[in-house]
Amino acid sequence: MERRAGELMMTKADHLTLLADIGGTNTRVALAQGTDMLPETIKRYANAGRDALEDILSDYMTAQNVQDLAGACVAAAGPVRDDVATMTNLSWVIKAENIARVTKAEQVFVLNDLQAQGHALGYLAPDAVREIVPGQPARADAARLVVGVGTGFNAAPVHEGPGGRVVPPSEAGHITLPCQSDEDFELKRYLEAKHEFASVEHVVSGRGIERVYAYMQGQDEATVSGADILAAISRGDVTARAAGEMFVQAMGRVVGDLALTHLPFGGIYLVGGAARGVVPWLEEFGFSAAMHDKGRFSDFLQAFPVFVIEDDYAALHGCAAFCQSRIDAQEL
Amino acid sequence: MERRAGELMMTKADHLTLLADIGGTNTRVALAQGTDMLPETIKRYANAGRDALEDILSDYMTAQNVQDLAGACVAAAGPVRDDVATMTNLSWVIKAENIARVTKAEQVFVLNDLQAQGHALGYLAPDAVREIVPGQPARADAARLVVGVGTGFNAAPVHEGPGGRVVPPSEAGHITLPCQSDEDFELKRYLEAKHEFASVEHVVSGRGIERVYAYMQGQDEATVSGADILAAISRGDVTARAAGEMFVQAMGRVVGDLALTHLPFGGIYLVGGAARGVVPWLEEFGFSAAMHDKGRFSDFLQAFPVFVIEDDYAALHGCAAFCQSRIDAQEL
């Protein structure tokens, strides 16, 4: 690494790294020193009117007056393959090489948002992680699972491998919606009529609860927002409560299936606005009963504790931790 | 490591390791030198009449006259947690410490059978791996997925992490059976009447095809063996062909869901007798169509090639590779 004469040599924990969390509407950018995300450096940018992520990053670099970055890590709410992310509702294509050009960072990493959430585990404030379903004790290196129920649905298992943490990407929101009751199957047919295929995300997401409510009302189109549905549940509205129950039980069923798939004895961590929105009613609406309802494996499912993460900057923390772990590996 | 005077020092590739593949009926035991399983050392033992795995291993050690083992790795067809495996249809409890006592191996590892299959990828003869559904090219470090359809059902993703290969355990056979057609949903209700819950394994397994055939015949109990059903399919029997079609499409649907869950751009590898049994009819019965049938993600699913592994000793190869990788890591 070339440095200007007179500049202090920094230890690796002093390295500055750049982090970005790209959602459908906004992008949050911040700096980190080592694994510590620096909260005072967080800035939020609207995506609207920007042609590319690089616009935002170069504005940020100028505003913060940073030049010498050891690394950059961006988390994108869309599929990532071979360091390229595509955004579902945005025309941006997010490429490591473009980010490297604009940030001059020595190493650039592109994760999906759930991978970033997985890398955040262990780096969050204790009061940002709340247990909602108890489980059984596990070894420190036990697998964990992050489940994101926000605008969309996705998940990421967290494995502590021999060379460090491995958080593989997934597109788990697009698998077949699991159905249990006759009404579940009717909802599936209702969704197929409009979307050709009924996936997990069609129900277990922010848009999903709106669809379930429309289905309950016998309407073709979802016209009531998730926030209004939550408010109606609070008021005791019968249709809203029925929709909330169907939504929460679908979420429980999916979380149970993902638990059997990934065996996260170290815990399941729910993130995202739609999951956080229904937390007050999870037990009342039958979340853990639906999660555990797997025939002769019902007892087995009791092993997995479920937590909710209440930290809007968790993905940024995860980007910081991941970026630093890769810089450390490079320096070994 | 203490050695007798006059004994040659061996390089690490000369280390002997012990491998065992424990199925429901038989246990196969072999030795390996480095990552090479030694085919001439394979012995098969019936499990019946044995109180524990250690009986078999100590007989094998005596027969082979081996003493100085650098490691031992056993693969068990049952859930593994914290180096302890329980067998679904056998009273044995397989513990690393018990195996260490009887084998005197310096390091002992317990995997489930699908993890062993995952560690075998890259160590099999080229003619033992046959492509059955084409996909798209991928990076050498792309994730892969092994799907086992034998007596039961399970899967294991294969991730090439920074410190080597990571193959997490799973109990994917016990998740909710995904249903598409009205007939799928009827089959689900038929299975629930007997098994309380309808899981993937209730249909997509050797026992599963027997159940589907019984359902097609309107019978409560499965009385015709999988081998007889395959023979009837060959003869063109209408009921057997209908059962084969339902079985193959369920397998395709499940493989597609697991592909979205694990994103195995490096390929999906089918193993196990029930999968191998229906290979001749996979396309005719609609396997890839069912695998790809995920609405707007149908094109995305075309990326994943599917292979079948035709090697009865693949799990032993995987045990050898895993054991050697751990010995190498220890010696770094």
CSV table of C-alpha atoms in Angstrom, one decimal, chain A residues 81-83 137-139 159 161-163 166 168-172 174-176 178-182 185 188-189 192 196-197 201 253 257 260-263 265 293-297, chain B residues 81-83 137-139 159 161-163 166 168-172 174-176 178-182 185 188-189 192 196-197 201 253 257 260-263 265 293-297:
chain,number,residue,atom,x,y,z
A,81,ARG,CA,-23.7,-13.8,-8.2
A,82,ASP,CA,-20.0,-13.6,-8.8
A,83,ASP,CA,-19.7,-10.2,-7.1
A,137,PRO,CA,-28.4,-24.4,24.7
A,138,ALA,CA,-26.0,-25.0,21.8
A,139,ARG,CA,-22.2,-25.0,21.2
A,159,HIS,CA,-21.8,-21.4,9.4
A,161,GLY,CA,-16.2,-22.9,9.1
A,162,PRO,CA,-12.6,-23.8,9.8
A,163,GLY,CA,-11.4,-20.6,8.0
A,166,VAL,CA,-19.5,-18.7,5.8
A,168,PRO,CA,-24.0,-18.5,1.7
A,169,PRO,CA,-26.5,-16.5,-0.4
A,170,SER,CA,-30.0,-17.8,-1.0
A,171,GLU,CA,-33.2,-17.0,-2.8
A,172,ALA,CA,-35.4,-18.8,-0.3
A,174,HIS,CA,-39.1,-17.9,-4.2
A,175,ILE,CA,-39.7,-21.5,-3.2
A,176,THR,CA,-43.1,-23.2,-3.1
A,178,PRO,CA,-46.0,-24.5,2.0
A,179,CYS,CA,-49.7,-25.1,2.7
A,180,GLN,CA,-51.3,-26.9,5.6
A,181,SER,CA,-55.0,-26.1,5.8
A,182,ASP,CA,-57.6,-26.1,3.1
A,185,PHE,CA,-54.5,-24.1,-0.4
A,188,LYS,CA,-52.4,-20.5,-3.0
A,189,ARG,CA,-54.9,-20.8,-5.9
A,192,GLU,CA,-51.6,-18.3,-8.7
A,196,GLU,CA,-48.7,-17.6,-12.0
A,197,PHE,CA,-46.9,-19.3,-9.1
A,201,GLU,CA,-42.6,-14.4,-0.6
A,253,ARG,CA,-44.4,-22.9,8.9
A,257,ASP,CA,-39.0,-25.8,7.3
A,260,LEU,CA,-35.0,-28.4,9.4
A,261,THR,CA,-33.1,-27.4,6.2
A,262,HIS,CA,-30.2,-25.6,7.9
A,263,LEU,CA,-30.3,-26.9,11.5
A,265,PHE,CA,-29.0,-24.9,16.8
A,293,ASP,CA,-45.9,-28.5,13.8
A,294,LYS,CA,-43.9,-31.1,11.8
A,295,GLY,CA,-45.3,-34.5,12.9
A,296,ARG,CA,-42.7,-36.7,14.6
A,297,PHE,CA,-40.1,-33.9,14.3
B,81,ARG,CA,-25.2,-33.3,16.4
B,82,ASP,CA,-22.0,-32.4,18.3
B,83,ASP,CA,-20.2,-35.6,17.0
B,137,PRO,CA,-21.2,-22.8,-16.6
B,138,ALA,CA,-20.1,-21.7,-13.1
B,139,ARG,CA,-17.0,-20.7,-11.2
B,159,HIS,CA,-19.6,-24.6,0.1
B,161,GLY,CA,-15.2,-21.5,2.3
B,162,PRO,CA,-12.0,-19.5,2.9
B,163,GLY,CA,-10.6,-22.4,5.1
B,166,VAL,CA,-18.0,-26.7,4.5
B,168,PRO,CA,-23.4,-28.4,6.8
B,169,PRO,CA,-25.8,-31.1,8.0
B,170,SER,CA,-29.5,-30.9,7.2
B,171,GLU,CA,-32.8,-32.8,7.9
B,172,ALA,CA,-34.4,-31.5,4.7
B,174,HIS,CA,-38.8,-33.7,7.1
B,175,ILE,CA,-39.9,-30.3,5.8
B,176,THR,CA,-43.5,-29.7,4.5
B,178,PRO,CA,-44.7,-29.0,-1.5
B,179,CYS,CA,-47.9,-29.5,-3.3
B,180,GLN,CA,-48.9,-28.1,-6.7
B,181,SER,CA,-51.9,-30.0,-8.2
B,182,ASP,CA,-55.1,-30.9,-6.5
B,185,PHE,CA,-52.9,-32.1,-2.0
B,188,LYS,CA,-50.9,-35.0,1.3
B,189,ARG,CA,-54.2,-35.6,3.1
B,192,GLU,CA,-51.5,-37.2,7.0
B,196,GLU,CA,-49.9,-37.1,11.2
B,197,PHE,CA,-47.8,-34.9,8.9
B,201,GLU,CA,-39.6,-37.9,2.7
B,253,ARG,CA,-40.4,-29.8,-7.3
B,257,ASP,CA,-37.0,-25.5,-4.0
B,260,LEU,CA,-33.5,-21.7,-4.7
B,261,THR,CA,-32.6,-22.3,-1.1
B,262,HIS,CA,-28.9,-23.1,-1.6
B,263,LEU,CA,-28.1,-21.6,-5.1
B,265,PHE,CA,-24.6,-23.0,-9.4
B,293,ASP,CA,-41.7,-24.6,-12.7
B,294,LYS,CA,-41.3,-21.6,-10.3
B,295,GLY,CA,-43.2,-18.8,-12.0
B,296,ARG,CA,-41.0,-15.8,-12.7
B,297,PHE,CA,-38.0,-17.7,-11.4
